[in-house]
CSV table of C-alpha atoms in Angstrom, one decimal:
chain,number,residue,atom,x,y,z
A,1,MET,CA,-3.5,4.4,-12.4
A,2,LEU,CA,-5.3,1.4,-10.9
A,3,PHE,CA,-5.6,1.4,-7.1
A,4,VAL,CA,-6.5,-1.6,-5.0
A,5,ILE,CA,-9.6,-1.1,-2.9
A,6,PHE,CA,-9.9,-3.3,0.1
A,7,LEU,CA,-12.9,-3.2,2.4
A,8,LEU,CA,-13.5,-4.8,5.8
A,9,PRO,CA,-17.3,-5.4,6.1
A,10,PHE,CA,-19.5,-4.3,8.9
A,11,ALA,CA,-20.9,-7.2,10.8
A,12,SER,CA,-23.9,-5.6,12.4
A,13,SER,CA,-26.3,-2.8,11.7
A,14,GLN,CA,-26.6,-2.2,15.5
A,15,GLY,CA,-23.1,-0.8,15.9
A,16,GLU,CA,-21.5,-4.0,17.2
A,17,TYR,CA,-19.2,-6.0,15.0
A,18,ASP,CA,-19.2,-9.8,14.5
A,19,TYR,CA,-15.6,-9.7,15.6
A,20,ASN,CA,-12.8,-7.4,16.9
A,21,ILE,CA,-9.7,-7.0,14.7
A,22,GLU,CA,-6.7,-7.3,17.0
A,23,SER,CA,-4.2,-7.1,14.1
A,24,TYR,CA,-4.2,-6.9,10.4
A,25,SER,CA,-1.0,-7.5,8.4
A,26,ILE,CA,-0.4,-7.4,4.7
A,27,TYR,CA,2.7,-8.8,3.0
A,28,PHE,CA,3.4,-7.9,-0.7
A,29,ASP,CA,6.1,-9.9,-2.4
A,30,ILE,CA,7.0,-8.7,-6.0
A,31,VAL,CA,7.4,-11.9,-8.0
A,32,ASN,CA,8.1,-10.2,-11.4
A,33,ASP,CA,7.4,-7.0,-13.3
A,34,ASN,CA,3.7,-7.8,-13.4
A,35,THR,CA,2.8,-10.1,-10.6
A,36,ILE,CA,2.6,-9.7,-6.8
A,37,LYS,CA,2.0,-12.4,-4.2
A,38,GLU,CA,-0.2,-10.9,-1.4
A,39,THR,CA,-0.5,-12.5,2.0
A,40,ILE,CA,-3.0,-11.2,4.6
A,41,GLU,CA,-2.9,-12.3,8.2
A,42,ILE,CA,-5.8,-11.3,10.5
A,43,SER,CA,-6.2,-12.0,14.2
A,44,LEU,CA,-9.8,-11.7,15.4
A,45,THR,CA,-11.8,-12.2,18.5
A,46,ALA,CA,-15.4,-13.3,18.0
A,47,ASN,CA,-18.3,-11.2,19.4
A,48,THR,CA,-21.0,-13.6,18.1
A,49,ASN,CA,-21.3,-16.9,16.2
A,50,PHE,CA,-20.1,-16.9,12.6
A,51,SER,CA,-18.4,-19.3,10.1
A,52,ARG,CA,-17.2,-17.2,7.2
A,53,TYR,CA,-14.8,-14.4,6.5
A,54,VAL,CA,-15.0,-12.4,3.2
A,55,PHE,CA,-12.2,-10.4,1.6
A,56,TYR,CA,-13.1,-7.9,-1.2
A,57,SER,CA,-10.8,-6.7,-3.9
A,58,ASP,CA,-11.2,-4.9,-7.3
A,59,TYR,CA,-8.2,-6.5,-9.0
A,60,PRO,CA,-7.7,-10.1,-10.3
A,61,ILE,CA,-7.1,-12.9,-7.7
A,62,GLU,CA,-5.4,-16.1,-8.8
A,63,ASN,CA,-4.7,-19.3,-6.8
A,64,PRO,CA,-6.2,-18.2,-3.5
A,65,ASP,CA,-5.3,-20.3,-0.4
A,66,ALA,CA,-6.2,-19.9,3.3
A,67,ILE,CA,-5.2,-21.2,6.7
A,68,VAL,CA,-7.4,-20.8,9.7
A,69,LYS,CA,-6.7,-21.4,13.4
A,70,ILE,CA,-9.5,-21.3,16.0
A,71,ASN,CA,-8.1,-21.0,19.5
A,72,GLY,CA,-4.7,-22.2,18.2
A,73,GLU,CA,-6.1,-25.3,16.5
A,74,MET,CA,-5.7,-25.7,12.7
A,75,LYS,CA,-9.1,-26.1,10.9
A,76,ILE,CA,-10.1,-27.4,7.5
A,77,VAL,CA,-11.4,-24.5,5.4
A,78,ASN,CA,-13.0,-23.9,2.0
A,79,VAL,CA,-11.9,-21.0,-0.2
A,80,SER,CA,-13.8,-19.7,-3.2
A,81,VAL,CA,-13.8,-16.6,-5.4
A,82,SER,CA,-16.7,-14.9,-7.1
A,83,LYS,CA,-17.4,-11.5,-8.7
A,84,ILE,CA,-20.0,-9.3,-7.2
A,85,VAL,CA,-21.6,-6.0,-8.1
A,86,GLY,CA,-19.2,-3.6,-9.8
A,87,GLY,CA,-16.8,-6.3,-10.9
A,88,ILE,CA,-15.4,-6.6,-7.4
A,89,ASN,CA,-13.8,-9.9,-6.5
A,90,ALA,CA,-14.9,-11.6,-3.2
A,91,VAL,CA,-12.9,-14.3,-1.6
A,92,TYR,CA,-15.0,-16.4,0.8
A,93,VAL,CA,-13.2,-18.3,3.5
A,94,LYS,CA,-15.5,-20.8,5.2
A,95,PHE,CA,-14.6,-22.6,8.4
A,96,PRO,CA,-16.2,-24.4,11.4
A,97,PRO,CA,-18.6,-22.1,13.4
A,98,VAL,CA,-17.0,-20.0,16.1
A,99,LYS,CA,-18.7,-18.6,19.2
A,100,LYS,CA,-18.3,-15.5,21.3
A,101,GLY,CA,-14.8,-15.2,22.8
A,102,ASP,CA,-13.1,-17.5,20.3
A,103,ARG,CA,-9.8,-16.3,18.9
A,104,ILE,CA,-9.4,-16.8,15.1
A,105,THR,CA,-6.3,-16.4,13.0
A,106,ILE,CA,-6.8,-16.2,9.2
A,107,LYS,CA,-4.1,-16.3,6.7
A,108,ILE,CA,-5.1,-15.6,3.0
A,109,SER,CA,-2.6,-15.7,0.1
A,110,PHE,CA,-3.0,-15.3,-3.6
A,111,TYR,CA,-1.4,-13.9,-6.7
A,112,SER,CA,-2.5,-10.7,-8.5
A,113,SER,CA,-1.4,-8.5,-11.4
A,114,GLY,CA,-3.3,-5.3,-10.5
A,115,MET,CA,-0.9,-3.4,-8.3
A,116,LEU,CA,2.0,-2.7,-10.6
A,117,GLN,CA,1.8,0.0,-13.2
A,118,ASN,CA,4.2,1.5,-15.8
A,119,VAL,CA,4.6,5.2,-15.1
A,120,GLN,CA,7.1,7.3,-16.9
A,121,ASN,CA,9.5,4.4,-17.8
A,122,LYS,CA,9.4,3.0,-14.3
A,123,LYS,CA,7.3,0.6,-12.3
A,124,GLN,CA,5.0,1.8,-9.6
A,125,PHE,CA,3.4,-0.2,-6.8
A,126,ALA,CA,0.1,1.3,-5.7
A,127,TYR,CA,-2.3,0.1,-3.0
A,128,TYR,CA,-5.3,1.7,-1.2
A,129,ILE,CA,-7.1,0.3,1.8
A,130,LYS,CA,-10.0,1.6,3.9
A,131,PHE,CA,-11.1,0.1,7.1
A,132,ASN,CA,-14.8,0.0,8.0
A,133,GLN,CA,-14.2,-1.0,11.6
A,134,PRO,CA,-11.5,-0.4,14.2
A,135,VAL,CA,-8.2,-2.3,14.1
A,136,ASN,CA,-5.7,-2.4,17.0
A,137,LEU,CA,-2.6,-2.9,14.8
A,138,PHE,CA,-2.2,-2.5,11.1
A,139,TYR,CA,1.1,-3.7,9.6
A,140,VAL,CA,2.3,-3.6,6.0
A,141,ARG,CA,5.5,-5.1,4.4
A,142,LEU,CA,6.6,-4.7,0.8
A,143,PHE,CA,9.4,-7.0,-0.4
A,144,ILE,CA,11.5,-5.6,-3.3
A,145,PRO,CA,13.6,-8.3,-5.1
A,146,LYS,CA,17.3,-8.2,-5.4
A,147,GLY,CA,18.4,-6.1,-8.3
A,148,TYR,CA,15.6,-3.5,-8.3
A,149,ALA,CA,16.3,0.2,-7.5
A,150,ILE,CA,13.8,2.2,-5.4
A,151,LEU,CA,12.6,5.5,-7.0
A,152,SER,CA,10.4,8.3,-5.9
A,153,PRO,CA,7.5,8.6,-5.0
A,154,ILE,CA,7.5,6.7,-1.7
A,155,ILE,CA,4.2,7.5,0.1
A,156,PRO,CA,4.0,7.4,3.0
A,157,SER,CA,7.6,7.3,4.4
A,158,PRO,CA,8.3,3.8,5.7
A,159,ASP,CA,8.7,3.2,9.4
A,160,MET,CA,11.6,0.8,8.7
A,161,VAL,CA,13.8,-0.2,5.8
A,162,GLU,CA,16.0,-3.3,6.0
A,163,SER,CA,17.6,-6.0,3.9
A,164,SER,CA,16.3,-9.5,4.3
A,165,GLU,CA,17.4,-12.6,2.3
A,166,ASN,CA,18.8,-10.4,-0.6
A,167,ARG,CA,15.6,-8.4,-0.7
A,168,LEU,CA,14.9,-4.9,0.4
A,169,VAL,CA,12.0,-4.7,2.8
A,170,LEU,CA,9.8,-1.5,3.4
A,171,GLU,CA,7.7,-1.6,6.5
A,172,TRP,CA,4.7,0.5,7.7
A,173,ARG,CA,3.0,0.2,11.1
A,174,ARG,CA,0.0,2.0,12.5
A,175,GLU,CA,-1.9,1.5,15.7
A,176,ASN,CA,-5.5,2.1,16.9
A,177,ILE,CA,-7.1,2.5,13.5
A,178,LYS,CA,-10.5,4.0,13.6
A,179,ALA,CA,-13.5,3.0,11.4
A,180,GLY,CA,-13.4,5.0,8.1
A,181,GLU,CA,-9.6,5.5,8.1
A,182,GLU,CA,-7.9,5.0,4.8
A,183,PHE,CA,-4.3,4.5,3.7
A,184,TYR,CA,-2.5,5.0,0.4
A,185,PHE,CA,0.8,3.3,-0.4
A,186,ILE,CA,2.9,4.2,-3.5
A,187,VAL,CA,6.4,3.1,-4.2
A,188,GLY,CA,8.3,3.6,-7.5
A,189,PHE,CA,11.1,1.3,-8.6
A,190,SER,CA,13.2,0.4,-11.6
A,191,GLY,CA,13.5,-2.8,-13.6
A,192,GLU,CA,16.0,-5.5,-12.7
A,193,ILE,CA,19.6,-4.4,-12.6
A,194,LYS,CA,22.4,-7.0,-12.5
A,195,GLY,CA,25.1,-6.9,-9.9
A,196,PHE,CA,23.1,-4.6,-7.6
A,197,SER,CA,23.3,-5.1,-3.8
A,198,PRO,CA,20.2,-4.3,-1.7
A,199,LEU,CA,22.6,-3.4,1.2
A,200,TRP,CA,23.5,-0.3,-0.7
A,201,LEU,CA,19.8,0.7,-0.9
A,202,VAL,CA,19.6,0.5,2.9
A,203,VAL,CA,22.4,3.0,3.1
A,204,ILE,CA,20.5,5.2,0.7
A,205,PHE,CA,17.3,5.1,2.7
A,206,VAL,CA,19.0,5.7,6.0
A,207,SER,CA,20.5,8.9,4.4
A,208,ALA,CA,17.2,9.8,3.0
A,209,PHE,CA,15.5,9.6,6.4
A,210,ALA,CA,18.3,11.7,8.0
A,211,GLY,CA,17.7,14.4,5.3
A,212,GLY,CA,13.9,14.3,5.9
A,213,PHE,CA,12.9,13.2,2.4
A,214,PHE,CA,13.5,10.5,-0.2
A,215,ALA,CA,15.4,11.6,-3.2
A,216,GLY,CA,15.4,8.1,-4.9
A,217,MET,CA,18.2,6.6,-6.8
A,218,LEU,CA,18.3,5.5,-10.4
A,219,TYR,CA,21.0,3.0,-11.4
A,220,LYS,CA,22.3,2.4,-14.9
A,221,GLU,CA,25.1,0.4,-16.2
A,222,ARG,CA,27.6,2.3,-18.4
A,223,LYS,CA,30.9,0.7,-19.6
A,224,GLY,CA,30.6,-2.0,-17.0
A,225,LYS,CA,30.1,0.5,-14.1
A,226,GLU,CA,27.0,1.7,-12.3
A,227,LYS,CA,26.1,5.3,-12.6
A,228,VAL,CA,23.9,6.9,-9.8
A,229,GLU,CA,21.5,9.7,-10.7
A,230,VAL,CA,19.5,11.5,-8.0
A,231,LEU,CA,15.9,12.0,-9.0
A,232,ARG,CA,14.2,15.2,-8.0
A,233,SER,CA,11.4,14.4,-5.6
A,234,ASP,CA,7.8,14.9,-6.6
A,235,GLU,CA,7.2,17.1,-3.5
A,236,GLU,CA,10.0,19.4,-4.6
A,237,LYS,CA,8.4,19.7,-8.1
A,238,VAL,CA,5.0,20.7,-6.6
A,239,ILE,CA,6.6,23.3,-4.2
A,240,GLU,CA,8.5,24.8,-7.1
A,241,LEU,CA,5.3,25.1,-9.2
A,242,LEU,CA,3.5,26.8,-6.2
A,243,LYS,CA,6.2,29.4,-5.5
A,244,ASN,CA,4.6,31.7,-8.0
A,245,GLY,CA,1.2,31.4,-6.5
A,246,PRO,CA,-1.8,29.0,-6.2
A,247,VAL,CA,-2.4,26.5,-9.0
A,248,LEU,CA,-5.5,24.4,-9.7
A,249,GLN,CA,-5.0,20.7,-9.0
A,250,SER,CA,-6.1,19.9,-12.6
A,251,GLU,CA,-3.3,22.2,-13.9
A,252,LEU,CA,-0.7,20.4,-11.6
A,253,VAL,CA,-1.7,17.1,-13.3
A,254,LYS,CA,-0.8,18.6,-16.7
A,255,LYS,CA,2.4,20.3,-15.5
A,256,LEU,CA,3.7,17.2,-13.7
A,257,GLY,CA,2.8,14.9,-16.5
A,258,VAL,CA,1.5,12.1,-14.2
A,259,SER,CA,-1.9,10.6,-13.5
A,260,LYS,CA,-4.7,12.3,-11.6
A,261,ALA,CA,-4.7,9.6,-9.0
A,262,LYS,CA,-1.0,10.0,-8.3
A,263,VAL,CA,-1.3,13.8,-8.0
A,264,SER,CA,-4.3,13.4,-5.7
A,265,LEU,CA,-2.4,11.0,-3.4
A,266,LEU,CA,0.7,13.1,-3.4
A,267,LEU,CA,-1.2,16.3,-2.5
A,268,LYS,CA,-3.1,14.6,0.2
A,269,ASP,CA,0.2,13.4,1.7
A,270,MET,CA,1.7,16.9,1.4
A,271,GLU,CA,-1.4,18.4,3.0
A,272,LYS,CA,-1.1,16.0,6.0
A,273,LYS,CA,2.6,17.1,6.4
A,274,GLY,CA,1.5,20.7,6.5
A,275,LEU,CA,3.3,21.7,3.3
A,276,ILE,CA,0.3,22.8,1.3
A,277,GLU,CA,-3.4,23.8,1.5
A,278,ARG,CA,-6.2,22.8,-0.8
A,279,VAL,CA,-9.4,24.7,-1.2
A,280,LYS,CA,-12.3,23.4,-3.2
A,281,GLU,CA,-12.9,25.4,-6.4
A,282,GLY,CA,-15.5,24.1,-8.8
A,283,ARG,CA,-14.7,20.5,-9.8
A,284,SER,CA,-11.1,20.9,-8.8
A,285,TYR,CA,-9.0,22.2,-5.9
A,286,LEU,CA,-6.9,25.3,-5.6
A,287,VAL,CA,-3.5,24.3,-4.3
A,288,ARG,CA,-1.2,26.7,-2.5
A,289,LEU,CA,1.8,26.7,-0.2
A,290,LYS,CA,0.8,26.7,3.5
A,291,GLU,CA,1.8,30.0,5.2
A,292,SER,CA,4.0,29.6,8.3
């Protein structure tokens, strides 16, 4: 599985950054089964003079565009993309020089094909981000088009689910991010289904929150009617496998029949929830249920 790696660069080797990040928002809009439009909005306060912002990504970037406001005034910018060491793409946004105390708002948008994967006859959105400096507010929104069914896994659990303009919207919000913090986002969904209402998905998710987990719903048309099948959650599968005793993480990959990356992210999330424990053993981890 391919995960997006996004890095925010350090600005100074002396411990002070070129700017403070007041807010960092990412909007993912699924255009079709292979393409996503990504929009990033960053609010900065300058600590020194600079005239460029760089965005790094390890997946393809097409048709990049940017808008920059300095102290509320729109500025003309220059946007360019180039590959650097390791095949990473760098998007350079150049604008008029700013000075200490200036407030800068940067909006970058582009199309990419690297975040959607085919996993066990379903689509899976996957994104990874690591911050190299503090962020006051981190905000993520994923827009699922009308006619798509959400499936497990959903990592982490969204802070909000709503219907907007015939689209389902999943939202995550985090505050006071520290340097070095990382986040993983995984959402499974089916292909397009005719006659499906996203309002029904909202009901499903509200029920899932009340139950404390996402079961996911798979929709199929049979004889002109939709049939709903409840999918067993990945967390339940792991817990069932661990009931008979500890299992190596490498063995869980084989038994679950999914990628190493997906299992790693799933187990990290379960560990944070206090469901399991992982102990390093050789090149793998020994995974066991956490004792109460």
